[in-house]
Amino acid sequence: AEGLNLCTSGSATSCEECLLIHPKCAWCSKEDFGSTKSITSRCDFLQNLIANGCAGAVESPSSSISVLRNVPLSSKGSGQSHLDVTQITPQKVALNLRPGDRTSFRVQVRQVEDYPVDLYYLMDLSLSMNDDLDNIRNLGTKLAEEMRKLTSNFRLGFGSFVDKNISPFSYTAPRYQNNPCIGYKLFPSCVPSFGFRHLLSLTDKVDRFNEEVRKQKVSRNRDAPEGGFDAILQAAVCKEKIGWRKEASHLLVFTTDDVPHIALDGKLGGLVQPHDGQCHLNEANEYSASSQLDYPSLALLGEKLAENNIHLIFAVTKSHYILYKNFTTLIPGTTVEILHKDSKNIIELIVKAYNSIRSKVELTVWDSPEDIGLTFTATCQDGLSYPGLRKCGDLKIGDTVSFEVAVEARSCPAEDTSRTFTIKPAGFRDTLEVAVAYSCRCGCSGRAAPASAKCSGNGTYSCGLCECEPGYLGARCECQEGASGDLHQALCREAEGKPLCSGRGECSCNQCLCYESEFGNIYGPFCECDDFSCARYKGVLCSGHGECHCGECKCHAGYIGDNCNCSTEMDSCVSSDGQMCSGRGACVCGKCQCTEPGAFGETCEKCPTCPGVCSTKRDCIECKLFNSGRLADNQTCQKHCKDEIITTVDVLETDDPNAILCAYPVNNCVMKFTYLELPSGKSNLTVLKEPACSSAPSAVTIVLAVIGSVVLIGIILLALWKLLVTIHDRREFDRFQSERSRARYEMASNPLYRKPISTHNVEFTFNKLNKSYNGTVD
């Protein structure tokens, strides 16, 4: 539609202004372009200019890209010259950008096989790590054996730390100078405290590592936190003394059992000077600025580790895992693993962390100009594209992933300005250098003719227009300021009966000289236009996303609408799973309008009643609670699950009608959880601490159950038999008694009955021992 033509309406007075309006706008530099009866804008869409007769004189530069260096990716890291190993392609690109005109190029990254590895072991030697020191006496040999399964070129170094040897961090009284453990019954002897001590430069002679470890003794500091961040920074920036190789992968293993001191803690000891990020190792390879500089900040650590391509591995005890896990979100390129209290699992931990590092690729951008917008789209091993992501995980050594990088200039800097920025995979030495030039000038501007006859000798002819010298006016600079007359008055009216110069200017030399206004500029052939009488949004002219031209907002690239409040960008509508509005709505003016019933949220990601929500919540539970699953990487988990509040319980209550019950299988068990969408936009997830499992009965239990059942049935049968016999006997006895009572005679009246006992009386006399006895015998 005519009202949507951003290029016309006379808003551009030069070729350069035309190019800034919109990347589709073009400028006609033809001298006799247009008719004398109507004004035809020289700034218009390309097809319109050609249709109006400007073929062959159109200025319409576009963005372009040139690949300056493109060495193919390497397949292996071992070889005579490791500097020839290439893990990113291309290596150098030149861009020529027109503002608003987006261009893109593709970057490929590969983790090559058998890549050299430098590992620096940084150990906490405070008193609580004494048992750990005993267990790593032969660490060098064992670790080298395991790492050589992953790379044939491995080097190992060693350093230790305790804390700043000043009060209140350490014991500084004279009696503690040589032995801070005096008076400590559990461990009466130890070495003086120190900040950081570099003990062994990176070497492939692992026996020297074992020797250095055996020489070490623990020390004692006063407070619980340690000065490990001082040691990390020195190990990162003292490249020559540590021996980091440019052609190797750099691993810094940091072992401790306590929390670290961070920036501003040094003020407790009177250290007010911030850390300068420089190397301060003296001839004895000890940190010499320990008592002069504060502890480094997390931002400084992240910067120096990234500058030197170092992967930091936090090996910490379980009680401090959460703290260091949070550190990994603030220090890019770091991982954290749980260290046993005696460090027995340190080799397994290092190998696991190394494999984790090598299983992912993440692009970082260095020195990105503020006026340039970058958008990444990752294509990982599954072959799918993920807009807005610059990271791929779950990779194997030798896998290749690609990223499409879209670049757009937002504005034009000063003339002859160029920019350079770097794209670099985190932890890699390989980089892609991107040089940016701006296409903001028209070719016809370079052919400008000063004092041209086409401009009556009073101006410069450039790109089809005259730029008049001061004091001259007119399309051909034919008039001088101040000349007036009735003949020229009519030429200063837009139409018969309308005010002279629209009432906002004076007529001079048949041209209107517009008044100045405190609100903005008044312009136009009849002063009919200004740059302040346009629609506003929330009190801001053209919403701050466009320019006001003659009562109409001319929106910047990426915005439309009467007041330019409607964004055409769709990046903000892309949900964490890469879909537009989570597949439940449409992107309108840069915001999601949810069409799926029950869906809400910035990207319609909240939808309790939608199918498939349980699987999304499951990913967040697995990564947050168990550090596993598709989103196991910490930064990905934090980004995708920032609105999930997870609570673990022993018994899951399902009586809330608004809560949704979900379940999924885990190792022949079932993990159950409920989730509830809160008014704040967050989700409340209640999860069982352990999966619900149904254990199979054992064989002994089955045998005992069968035997018990047989015995029980036997007892019941015996009881029934006994009951039946008893009932039968009682019935027989009752019948006998009944028959007896009905007999015709009694036993006493039976004439045939004779008693079985007979009685006889016998009298006798006998003499025994001159005594006589009389008696009767029955």
mmCIF file of C-alpha atoms in Angstrom, residues 62-273:
data_model
loop_
_atom_site.group_PDB
_atom_site.id
_atom_site.type_symbol
_atom_site.label_atom_id
_atom_site.label_comp_id
_atom_site.label_asym_id
_atom_site.label_seq_id
_atom_site.Cartn_x
_atom_site.Cartn_y
_atom_site.Cartn_z
ATOM 1 C CA SER A 62 23.727 -4.246 -0.291
ATOM 2 C CA SER A 63 25.578 -6.176 2.387
ATOM 3 C CA SER A 64 28.225 -8.611 1.207
ATOM 4 C CA ILE A 65 30.603 -11.175 2.651
ATOM 5 C CA SER A 66 34.080 -12.319 1.613
ATOM 6 C CA VAL A 67 35.906 -15.331 3.057
ATOM 7 C CA LEU A 68 39.587 -14.377 3.360
ATOM 8 C CA ARG A 69 40.957 -17.557 4.957
ATOM 9 C CA ASN A 70 39.309 -20.964 4.933
ATOM 10 C CA VAL A 71 41.618 -23.814 5.963
ATOM 11 C CA PRO A 72 39.779 -27.187 6.107
ATOM 12 C CA LEU A 73 39.085 -28.801 9.472
ATOM 13 C CA SER A 74 41.639 -31.267 10.797
ATOM 14 C CA SER A 75 40.731 -34.819 11.741
ATOM 15 C CA LYS A 76 43.517 -35.544 14.266
ATOM 16 C CA GLY A 77 45.509 -33.442 16.700
ATOM 17 C CA SER A 78 48.703 -35.467 16.760
ATOM 18 C CA GLY A 79 51.370 -34.707 14.230
ATOM 19 C CA GLN A 80 54.672 -33.010 13.718
ATOM 20 C CA SER A 81 53.197 -29.506 13.922
ATOM 21 C CA HIS A 82 50.279 -29.023 16.289
ATOM 22 C CA LEU A 83 50.003 -25.417 15.182
ATOM 23 C CA ASP A 84 48.570 -26.696 11.893
ATOM 24 C CA VAL A 85 45.574 -28.277 13.641
ATOM 25 C CA THR A 86 42.363 -26.506 12.630
ATOM 26 C CA GLN A 87 39.144 -26.888 14.649
ATOM 27 C CA ILE A 88 37.088 -23.991 13.230
ATOM 28 C CA THR A 89 36.435 -22.891 9.674
ATOM 29 C CA PRO A 90 36.536 -20.314 8.128
ATOM 30 C CA GLN A 91 39.267 -18.455 10.004
ATOM 31 C CA LYS A 92 38.844 -14.936 8.603
ATOM 32 C CA VAL A 93 35.823 -13.205 7.091
ATOM 33 C CA ALA A 94 35.276 -9.647 5.784
ATOM 34 C CA LEU A 95 31.790 -8.125 5.877
ATOM 35 C CA ASN A 96 30.513 -5.035 4.098
ATOM 36 C CA LEU A 97 27.279 -4.086 5.855
ATOM 37 C CA ARG A 98 24.514 -1.736 4.882
ATOM 38 C CA PRO A 99 22.478 -0.705 7.955
ATOM 39 C CA GLY A 100 19.437 -2.920 8.359
ATOM 40 C CA ASP A 101 20.514 -5.348 5.623
ATOM 41 C CA ARG A 102 21.228 -8.642 7.369
ATOM 42 C CA THR A 103 23.764 -11.071 5.944
ATOM 43 C CA SER A 104 24.881 -14.429 7.253
ATOM 44 C CA PHE A 105 27.698 -16.956 7.020
ATOM 45 C CA ARG A 106 28.232 -20.482 8.316
ATOM 46 C CA VAL A 107 30.844 -21.584 10.870
ATOM 47 C CA GLN A 108 31.889 -25.207 11.379
ATOM 48 C CA VAL A 109 33.588 -26.536 14.515
ATOM 49 C CA ARG A 110 35.103 -29.944 15.191
ATOM 50 C CA GLN A 111 36.725 -31.429 18.306
ATOM 51 C CA VAL A 112 39.624 -33.268 16.683
ATOM 52 C CA GLU A 113 40.853 -36.634 17.863
ATOM 53 C CA ASP A 114 44.055 -37.065 19.878
ATOM 54 C CA TYR A 115 44.360 -33.354 20.711
ATOM 55 C CA PRO A 116 47.266 -32.403 23.034
ATOM 56 C CA VAL A 117 46.310 -31.779 26.673
ATOM 57 C CA ASP A 118 48.014 -29.642 29.339
ATOM 58 C CA LEU A 119 46.669 -30.329 32.854
ATOM 59 C CA TYR A 120 47.686 -28.190 35.820
ATOM 60 C CA TYR A 121 46.743 -29.640 39.215
ATOM 61 C CA LEU A 122 46.072 -26.900 41.755
ATOM 62 C CA MET A 123 45.684 -28.258 45.291
ATOM 63 C CA ASP A 124 44.494 -26.804 48.564
ATOM 64 C CA LEU A 125 47.183 -27.551 51.179
ATOM 65 C CA SER A 126 45.273 -26.318 54.200
ATOM 66 C CA LEU A 127 45.246 -28.631 57.213
ATOM 67 C CA SER A 128 41.926 -30.304 56.377
ATOM 68 C CA MET A 129 43.406 -31.660 53.106
ATOM 69 C CA ASN A 130 46.122 -33.747 54.834
ATOM 70 C CA ASP A 131 44.459 -37.099 54.050
ATOM 71 C CA ASP A 132 43.973 -35.997 50.436
ATOM 72 C CA LEU A 133 47.709 -35.292 50.135
ATOM 73 C CA ASP A 134 48.489 -38.859 51.192
ATOM 74 C CA ASN A 135 46.174 -40.288 48.527
ATOM 75 C CA ILE A 136 47.681 -38.412 45.561
ATOM 76 C CA ARG A 137 51.305 -39.401 46.159
ATOM 77 C CA ASN A 138 51.230 -41.502 42.974
ATOM 78 C CA LEU A 139 48.563 -39.517 41.168
ATOM 79 C CA GLY A 140 50.859 -38.513 38.301
ATOM 80 C CA THR A 141 51.491 -42.056 37.111
ATOM 81 C CA LYS A 142 47.878 -43.195 37.357
ATOM 82 C CA LEU A 143 46.479 -40.031 35.818
ATOM 83 C CA ALA A 144 48.909 -40.186 32.897
ATOM 84 C CA GLU A 145 47.880 -43.781 32.210
ATOM 85 C CA GLU A 146 44.193 -42.799 32.030
ATOM 86 C CA MET A 147 44.716 -39.610 30.024
ATOM 87 C CA ARG A 148 46.903 -41.373 27.453
ATOM 88 C CA LYS A 149 43.848 -43.430 26.600
ATOM 89 C CA LEU A 150 42.350 -40.123 25.395
ATOM 90 C CA THR A 151 45.423 -38.370 23.982
ATOM 91 C CA SER A 152 48.961 -39.388 23.109
ATOM 92 C CA ASN A 153 50.320 -35.957 24.026
ATOM 93 C CA PHE A 154 49.748 -35.242 27.725
ATOM 94 C CA ARG A 155 51.607 -32.965 30.121
ATOM 95 C CA LEU A 156 51.080 -32.458 33.843
ATOM 96 C CA GLY A 157 51.909 -29.616 36.231
ATOM 97 C CA PHE A 158 51.412 -28.935 39.939
ATOM 98 C CA GLY A 159 50.787 -25.980 42.239
ATOM 99 C CA SER A 160 49.387 -25.426 45.727
ATOM 100 C CA PHE A 161 47.731 -22.715 47.785
ATOM 101 C CA VAL A 162 46.492 -21.942 51.292
ATOM 102 C CA ASP A 163 45.579 -18.277 51.922
ATOM 103 C CA LYS A 164 47.024 -14.798 52.321
ATOM 104 C CA ASN A 165 49.598 -14.815 55.141
ATOM 105 C CA ILE A 166 48.094 -11.777 56.858
ATOM 106 C CA SER A 167 45.594 -11.323 59.663
ATOM 107 C CA PRO A 168 42.733 -12.221 59.945
ATOM 108 C CA PHE A 169 43.169 -14.906 57.285
ATOM 109 C CA SER A 170 46.228 -16.608 58.821
ATOM 110 C CA TYR A 171 48.057 -16.868 62.143
ATOM 111 C CA THR A 172 50.556 -13.987 62.167
ATOM 112 C CA ALA A 173 51.715 -13.853 65.781
ATOM 113 C CA PRO A 174 55.502 -14.364 66.197
ATOM 114 C CA ARG A 175 55.038 -17.794 67.819
ATOM 115 C CA TYR A 176 53.250 -19.022 64.663
ATOM 116 C CA GLN A 177 55.766 -17.729 62.109
ATOM 117 C CA ASN A 178 57.511 -21.058 61.528
ATOM 118 C CA ASN A 179 54.780 -23.410 62.707
ATOM 119 C CA PRO A 180 51.171 -22.162 62.718
ATOM 120 C CA CYS A 181 50.075 -25.517 64.197
ATOM 121 C CA ILE A 182 51.749 -24.930 67.588
ATOM 122 C CA GLY A 183 49.276 -25.786 70.304
ATOM 123 C CA TYR A 184 47.009 -27.697 67.949
ATOM 124 C CA LYS A 185 46.837 -31.170 69.534
ATOM 125 C CA LEU A 186 45.456 -33.005 66.491
ATOM 126 C CA PHE A 187 48.309 -31.881 64.230
ATOM 127 C CA PRO A 188 51.096 -30.117 66.122
ATOM 128 C CA SER A 189 53.475 -29.472 63.199
ATOM 129 C CA CYS A 190 52.923 -27.831 59.766
ATOM 130 C CA VAL A 191 54.576 -25.371 57.375
ATOM 131 C CA PRO A 192 53.929 -21.576 57.335
ATOM 132 C CA SER A 193 50.928 -20.325 55.390
ATOM 133 C CA PHE A 194 51.359 -19.056 51.799
ATOM 134 C CA GLY A 195 49.126 -17.619 49.053
ATOM 135 C CA PHE A 196 50.129 -19.608 45.943
ATOM 136 C CA ARG A 197 53.205 -21.631 45.114
ATOM 137 C CA HIS A 198 53.993 -22.891 41.594
ATOM 138 C CA LEU A 199 55.814 -26.185 42.119
ATOM 139 C CA LEU A 200 56.084 -27.940 38.759
ATOM 140 C CA SER A 201 55.802 -26.547 35.247
ATOM 141 C CA LEU A 202 53.874 -28.611 32.720
ATOM 142 C CA THR A 203 55.928 -31.650 31.773
ATOM 143 C CA ASP A 204 55.461 -35.115 30.296
ATOM 144 C CA LYS A 205 57.716 -36.597 33.030
ATOM 145 C CA VAL A 206 55.029 -37.721 35.465
ATOM 146 C CA ASP A 207 57.577 -39.062 37.953
ATOM 147 C CA ARG A 208 58.554 -35.461 38.714
ATOM 148 C CA PHE A 209 54.927 -34.764 39.575
ATOM 149 C CA ASN A 210 54.954 -37.636 42.074
ATOM 150 C CA GLU A 211 58.221 -36.369 43.568
ATOM 151 C CA GLU A 212 56.862 -32.862 44.080
ATOM 152 C CA VAL A 213 53.683 -34.153 45.687
ATOM 153 C CA ARG A 214 55.655 -36.297 48.137
ATOM 154 C CA LYS A 215 57.645 -33.222 49.241
ATOM 155 C CA GLN A 216 54.552 -31.226 50.175
ATOM 156 C CA LYS A 217 53.300 -30.613 53.690
ATOM 157 C CA VAL A 218 50.057 -29.016 54.771
ATOM 158 C CA SER A 219 49.692 -25.637 56.435
ATOM 159 C CA ARG A 220 47.091 -23.966 58.639
ATOM 160 C CA ASN A 221 45.073 -20.811 58.152
ATOM 161 C CA ARG A 222 42.754 -19.117 60.626
ATOM 162 C CA ASP A 223 39.389 -18.772 58.829
ATOM 163 C CA ALA A 224 37.480 -21.424 56.866
ATOM 164 C CA PRO A 225 37.580 -19.849 53.339
ATOM 165 C CA GLU A 226 40.736 -20.389 51.293
ATOM 166 C CA GLY A 227 42.667 -18.152 48.894
ATOM 167 C CA GLY A 228 42.131 -20.416 45.895
ATOM 168 C CA PHE A 229 40.982 -17.688 43.497
ATOM 169 C CA ASP A 230 44.367 -15.964 43.842
ATOM 170 C CA ALA A 231 45.974 -19.236 42.774
ATOM 171 C CA ILE A 232 43.601 -19.781 39.830
ATOM 172 C CA LEU A 233 44.330 -16.334 38.413
ATOM 173 C CA GLN A 234 48.105 -16.734 38.692
ATOM 174 C CA ALA A 235 47.965 -20.173 37.096
ATOM 175 C CA ALA A 236 45.986 -18.687 34.216
ATOM 176 C CA VAL A 237 48.017 -15.541 33.463
ATOM 177 C CA CYS A 238 51.570 -16.751 34.188
ATOM 178 C CA LYS A 239 51.665 -18.611 30.891
ATOM 179 C CA GLU A 240 55.439 -18.813 30.504
ATOM 180 C CA LYS A 241 56.150 -20.112 33.989
ATOM 181 C CA ILE A 242 53.286 -22.584 34.012
ATOM 182 C CA GLY A 243 54.203 -23.704 30.486
ATOM 183 C CA TRP A 244 50.826 -23.591 28.723
ATOM 184 C CA ARG A 245 51.211 -24.573 25.061
ATOM 185 C CA LYS A 246 49.312 -22.659 22.394
ATOM 186 C CA GLU A 247 48.514 -25.838 20.500
ATOM 187 C CA ALA A 248 47.082 -27.783 23.466
ATOM 188 C CA SER A 249 43.819 -27.983 25.344
ATOM 189 C CA HIS A 250 44.287 -26.361 28.763
ATOM 190 C CA LEU A 251 42.756 -27.960 31.887
ATOM 191 C CA LEU A 252 43.073 -26.392 35.332
ATOM 192 C CA VAL A 253 41.952 -28.767 38.104
ATOM 193 C CA PHE A 254 41.127 -26.916 41.331
ATOM 194 C CA THR A 255 40.756 -29.183 44.401
ATOM 195 C CA THR A 256 39.498 -27.912 47.750
ATOM 196 C CA ASP A 257 37.181 -28.821 50.610
ATOM 197 C CA ASP A 258 36.016 -25.330 51.525
ATOM 198 C CA VAL A 259 34.640 -22.064 50.133
ATOM 199 C CA PRO A 260 36.895 -19.431 48.507
ATOM 200 C CA HIS A 261 37.567 -15.821 49.370
ATOM 201 C CA ILE A 262 36.328 -13.435 46.654
ATOM 202 C CA ALA A 263 36.800 -9.762 45.773
ATOM 203 C CA LEU A 264 36.326 -7.284 48.663
ATOM 204 C CA ASP A 265 37.154 -9.934 51.300
ATOM 205 C CA GLY A 266 40.657 -8.508 51.293
ATOM 206 C CA LYS A 267 39.375 -5.342 52.937
ATOM 207 C CA LEU A 268 39.164 -7.317 56.184
ATOM 208 C CA GLY A 269 42.959 -7.429 56.071
ATOM 209 C CA GLY A 270 43.394 -3.851 54.867
ATOM 210 C CA LEU A 271 43.819 -4.737 51.164
ATOM 211 C CA VAL A 272 41.901 -2.073 49.233
ATOM 212 C CA GLN A 273 43.686 -2.286 45.882
#
